[in-house]
């Protein structure tokens, strides 16, 4: 996860392995895998009129892959300190910072007009 800015939250593992990322999955991560899988399988069933079952399986597989990638990214970002990680800090015995201790760039938008053309 290359980035220019340092992490704003406590770093638990700066370079997590695949096993560490999978073992860090929580209920929300499994939900992020299940929801796109189920929704895309339902969409595939209703959109594939002549070949419903293969279309449902293919769309379900695409939803599973997309949800798995999102869950993997979120879990690794929490371990590396780029996302909020209070549960991980409690599990590993680290102190989670208060809102006043987190740098303001996380909470305050510096340039709100970045999308407007000059």
Coordinates of N, CA, C and O in Angstrom, one line a residue, residues 4-92:
X4 N 2.2 8.4 0.6 CA 3.2 9.4 0.9 C 3.1 9.8 2.4 O 4.1 10.1 3.1
X5 N 1.9 9.8 2.9 CA 1.6 10.3 4.2 C 1.8 9.2 5.2 O 1.5 8.0 5.0
X6 N 2.3 9.5 6.4 CA 2.4 8.4 7.5 C 1.1 8.0 8.0 O 0.1 8.8 7.9
X7 N 1.0 6.8 8.6 CA -0.3 6.4 9.1 C -0.8 7.3 10.3 O 0.0 7.8 11.1
X8 N -2.1 7.5 10.4 CA -2.6 8.4 11.5 C -3.0 7.6 12.7 O -3.3 8.2 13.7
X9 N -3.1 6.3 12.6 CA -3.6 5.4 13.7 C -2.4 4.6 14.1 O -1.4 4.4 13.4
X10 N -2.5 3.9 15.3 CA -1.4 3.1 15.8 C -1.1 1.9 14.8 O -2.0 1.3 14.3
X11 N 0.2 1.7 14.5 CA 0.6 0.7 13.6 C 0.8 -0.6 14.4 O 1.5 -0.7 15.4
X12 N 0.1 -1.6 14.0 CA 0.2 -2.9 14.6 C 1.2 -3.8 13.9 O 2.0 -4.5 14.6
X13 N 1.2 -3.8 12.6 CA 2.1 -4.6 11.8 C 2.4 -3.8 10.6 O 1.6 -3.6 9.7
X14 N 3.7 -3.3 10.5 CA 4.0 -2.4 9.3 C 4.0 -3.2 8.0 O 3.7 -2.6 7.0
X15 N 4.4 -4.5 8.0 CA 4.4 -5.3 6.8 C 3.7 -6.6 7.1 O 4.4 -7.6 7.3
X16 N 2.4 -6.6 7.1 CA 1.7 -7.8 7.5 C 1.7 -8.9 6.4 O 1.7 -8.6 5.2
X17 N 1.8 -10.2 6.9 CA 1.8 -11.3 5.9 C 0.4 -11.6 5.5 O -0.6 -11.1 6.1
X18 N 0.2 -12.5 4.6 CA -1.1 -12.8 4.1 C -1.9 -13.5 5.3 O -3.1 -13.3 5.5
X19 N -1.2 -14.4 6.0 CA -1.8 -15.1 7.1 C -2.3 -14.1 8.2 O -3.3 -14.2 8.8
X20 N -1.5 -13.0 8.5 CA -1.8 -12.0 9.5 C -3.0 -11.2 9.0 O -3.9 -10.9 9.9
X21 N -3.1 -11.0 7.8 CA -4.3 -10.2 7.2 C -5.5 -11.0 7.3 O -6.6 -10.6 7.8
X22 N -5.5 -12.3 6.9 CA -6.6 -13.2 7.0 C -7.1 -13.4 8.5 O -8.3 -13.5 8.8
X23 N -6.1 -13.6 9.4 CA -6.5 -13.8 10.8 C -7.0 -12.5 11.4 O -7.6 -12.6 12.5
X24 N -6.8 -11.4 10.8 CA -7.4 -10.1 11.3 C -8.8 -9.8 10.9 O -9.4 -8.9 11.3
X25 N -9.4 -10.7 10.0 CA -10.7 -10.5 9.5 C -11.7 -10.5 10.7 O -11.6 -11.3 11.6
X26 N -12.7 -9.6 10.6 CA -13.7 -9.5 11.6 C -15.1 -9.8 10.9 O -15.2 -10.1 9.7
X27 N -16.1 -9.6 11.7 CA -17.5 -9.9 11.2 C -17.8 -8.9 10.0 O -18.4 -9.3 9.0
X28 N -17.4 -7.7 10.1 CA -17.6 -6.7 9.0 C -16.9 -7.2 7.7 O -17.5 -7.0 6.6
X29 N -15.7 -7.7 7.8 CA -15.0 -8.2 6.7 C -15.7 -9.3 6.0 O -15.8 -9.4 4.8
X30 N -16.2 -10.3 6.8 CA -16.9 -11.4 6.2 C -18.3 -10.9 5.6 O -18.7 -11.5 4.6
X31 N -18.9 -9.9 6.2 CA -20.1 -9.3 5.6 C -19.7 -8.6 4.3 O -20.6 -8.6 3.3
X32 N -18.6 -8.0 4.2 CA -18.1 -7.4 2.9 C -17.9 -8.4 1.8 O -17.9 -8.1 0.6
X33 N -17.7 -9.6 2.2 CA -17.5 -10.7 1.2 C -18.9 -11.3 0.8 O -19.2 -11.5 -0.3
X34 N -19.7 -11.5 1.8 CA -21.0 -12.2 1.6 C -22.0 -11.3 0.8 O -22.7 -11.8 0.0
X35 N -22.0 -10.0 1.2 CA -23.1 -9.1 0.6 C -22.9 -9.0 -0.9 O -23.9 -9.2 -1.7
X36 N -21.7 -8.7 -1.5 CA -21.6 -8.6 -2.9 C -21.8 -9.9 -3.6 O -22.3 -10.0 -4.7
X37 N -21.4 -11.0 -2.9 CA -21.6 -12.4 -3.5 C -23.1 -12.7 -3.7 O -23.5 -13.1 -4.8
X38 N -23.9 -12.4 -2.6 CA -25.3 -12.8 -2.7 C -26.0 -11.8 -3.7 O -26.8 -12.3 -4.5
X39 N -25.7 -10.5 -3.6 CA -26.4 -9.6 -4.4 C -26.1 -9.8 -5.9 O -27.0 -9.7 -6.8
X40 N -24.8 -10.1 -6.2 CA -24.5 -10.3 -7.6 C -25.0 -11.6 -8.1 O -25.4 -11.7 -9.3
X41 N -25.1 -12.6 -7.3 CA -25.7 -13.9 -7.7 C -27.2 -13.7 -8.0 O -27.7 -14.3 -9.0
X42 N -27.9 -12.9 -7.2 CA -29.3 -12.7 -7.4 C -29.5 -11.9 -8.7 O -30.4 -12.2 -9.5
X43 N -28.6 -10.9 -8.9 CA -28.7 -10.1 -10.2 C -28.4 -11.1 -11.4 O -29.1 -11.0 -12.4
X44 N -27.4 -11.9 -11.3 CA -27.1 -12.8 -12.3 C -28.3 -13.8 -12.7 O -28.5 -14.1 -13.8
X45 N -29.0 -14.2 -11.6 CA -30.1 -15.1 -11.9 C -31.2 -14.4 -12.6 O -31.8 -15.0 -13.6
X46 N -31.5 -13.2 -12.2 CA -32.7 -12.5 -12.9 C -32.3 -11.9 -14.2 O -33.2 -11.6 -15.0
X47 N -31.0 -11.7 -14.5 CA -30.6 -11.1 -15.7 C -30.3 -12.1 -16.8 O -30.3 -11.8 -18.0
X48 N -30.0 -13.3 -16.4 CA -29.6 -14.3 -17.4 C -30.8 -15.2 -17.8 O -30.8 -16.4 -17.4
X49 N -31.7 -14.8 -18.6 CA -32.9 -15.5 -18.9 C -32.7 -16.9 -19.5 O -33.1 -17.9 -19.0
X50 N -32.0 -17.0 -20.6 CA -31.9 -18.4 -21.2 C -30.9 -19.3 -20.4 O -31.1 -20.5 -20.4
X51 N -29.9 -18.7 -19.8 CA -28.9 -19.6 -19.0 C -28.8 -19.0 -17.6 O -27.8 -18.5 -17.2
X52 N -29.8 -19.2 -16.8 CA -29.9 -18.6 -15.5 C -28.8 -19.1 -14.6 O -28.1 -18.3 -13.9
X53 N -28.6 -20.4 -14.5 CA -27.7 -21.0 -13.5 C -26.2 -20.6 -13.8 O -25.5 -20.1 -12.9
X54 N -25.7 -20.7 -15.0 CA -24.3 -20.3 -15.2 C -24.1 -18.8 -15.0 O -23.1 -18.4 -14.5
X55 N -25.1 -18.0 -15.4 CA -25.0 -16.6 -15.2 C -25.0 -16.2 -13.8 O -24.2 -15.4 -13.3
X56 N -25.8 -16.9 -12.9 CA -25.8 -16.7 -11.5 C -24.5 -17.1 -10.9 O -23.9 -16.3 -10.0
X57 N -23.9 -18.2 -11.3 CA -22.6 -18.6 -10.8 C -21.5 -17.7 -11.1 O -20.7 -17.4 -10.3
X58 N -21.5 -17.2 -12.4 CA -20.5 -16.3 -12.8 C -20.6 -15.0 -12.1 O -19.6 -14.4 -11.6
X59 N -21.8 -14.4 -12.0 CA -21.9 -13.1 -11.3 C -21.6 -13.3 -9.8 O -21.0 -12.4 -9.2
X60 N -22.0 -14.4 -9.2 CA -21.6 -14.7 -7.8 C -20.1 -14.7 -7.6 O -19.6 -14.2 -6.6
X61 N -19.4 -15.4 -8.5 CA -18.0 -15.4 -8.4 C -17.4 -14.1 -8.5 O -16.4 -13.7 -7.8
X62 N -17.9 -13.2 -9.4 CA -17.3 -11.8 -9.5 C -17.6 -11.1 -8.3 O -16.7 -10.3 -7.8
X63 N -18.8 -11.2 -7.7 CA -19.1 -10.5 -6.4 C -18.2 -11.0 -5.3 O -17.7 -10.3 -4.4
X64 N -17.9 -12.4 -5.2 CA -17.0 -12.9 -4.2 C -15.6 -12.4 -4.3 O -15.0 -12.0 -3.4
X65 N -15.1 -12.3 -5.6 CA -13.8 -11.7 -5.8 C -13.7 -10.3 -5.4 O -12.8 -9.8 -4.7
X66 N -14.7 -9.5 -5.8 CA -14.7 -8.1 -5.4 C -14.8 -7.9 -3.9 O -14.1 -7.1 -3.3
X67 N -15.7 -8.6 -3.3 CA -15.8 -8.5 -1.8 C -14.6 -8.9 -1.1 O -14.2 -8.4 -0.1
X68 N -13.9 -10.0 -1.6 CA -12.7 -10.5 -1.0 C -11.6 -9.4 -1.1 O -10.8 -9.3 -0.1
X69 N -11.5 -8.8 -2.2 CA -10.5 -7.7 -2.4 C -10.7 -6.6 -1.5 O -9.7 -6.0 -0.9
X70 N -11.9 -6.2 -1.3 CA -12.3 -5.0 -0.4 C -12.0 -5.4 1.1 O -11.4 -4.6 1.8
X71 N -12.3 -6.6 1.5 CA -12.1 -7.1 2.8 C -10.6 -7.2 3.1 O -10.1 -6.8 4.2
X72 N -9.8 -7.7 2.1 CA -8.4 -7.8 2.3 C -7.7 -6.5 2.4 O -6.9 -6.3 3.3
X73 N -8.2 -5.5 1.6 CA -7.6 -4.2 1.7 C -7.9 -3.5 3.0 O -7.1 -2.8 3.6
X74 N -9.2 -3.6 3.5 CA -9.5 -3.0 4.7 C -8.8 -3.6 5.9 O -8.3 -2.9 6.8
X75 N -8.6 -4.9 5.9 CA -7.9 -5.6 7.0 C -6.4 -5.2 7.0 O -5.9 -4.9 8.1
X76 N -5.8 -5.1 5.9 CA -4.4 -4.8 5.8 C -4.2 -3.3 6.2 O -3.2 -2.9 6.9
X77 N -5.1 -2.4 5.8 CA -5.0 -1.0 6.1 C -5.2 -0.8 7.6 O -4.5 0.1 8.2
X78 N -6.0 -1.6 8.3 CA -6.2 -1.5 9.8 C -4.9 -1.9 10.5 O -4.5 -1.3 11.5
X79 N -4.3 -3.0 10.0 CA -3.0 -3.4 10.6 C -1.9 -2.5 10.4 O -1.1 -2.3 11.3
X80 N -1.9 -1.8 9.3 CA -0.8 -0.8 9.0 C -1.1 0.6 9.5 O -0.2 1.4 9.4
X81 N -2.2 0.8 10.1 CA -2.5 2.1 10.7 C -3.1 3.1 9.8 O -3.2 4.3 10.1
X82 N -3.6 2.7 8.6 CA -4.2 3.7 7.7 C -5.7 3.8 7.8 O -6.3 4.6 7.2
X83 N -6.3 2.9 8.6 CA -7.7 3.0 8.9 C -7.9 2.9 10.4 O -7.0 2.4 11.1
X84 N -9.0 3.3 10.9 CA -9.3 3.3 12.3 C -9.3 1.8 12.8 O -9.9 0.9 12.2
X85 N -8.6 1.6 13.9 CA -8.4 0.2 14.4 C -8.5 0.1 15.9 O -7.6 -0.4 16.5
X86 N -9.6 0.5 16.5 CA -9.7 0.3 17.9 C -9.8 -1.1 18.4 O -9.3 -1.5 19.5
X87 N -10.4 -2.0 17.6 CA -10.5 -3.4 18.0 C -9.2 -4.1 18.0 O -8.8 -4.9 18.9
X88 N -8.4 -3.8 17.0 CA -7.0 -4.4 16.9 C -6.1 -3.8 18.0 O -5.3 -4.6 18.5
X89 N -6.3 -2.6 18.3 CA -5.4 -2.0 19.4 C -5.8 -2.7 20.7 O -4.9 -3.0 21.5
X90 N -7.1 -2.9 21.0 CA -7.5 -3.6 22.2 C -7.0 -5.1 22.2 O -6.5 -5.6 23.3
X91 N -7.0 -5.7 21.1 CA -6.5 -7.1 21.0 C -5.0 -7.2 21.3 O -4.6 -8.2 21.9
X92 N -4.2 -6.3 20.8 CA -2.8 -6.3 20.9 C -2.3 -5.5 22.1 O -1.1 -5.3 22.3

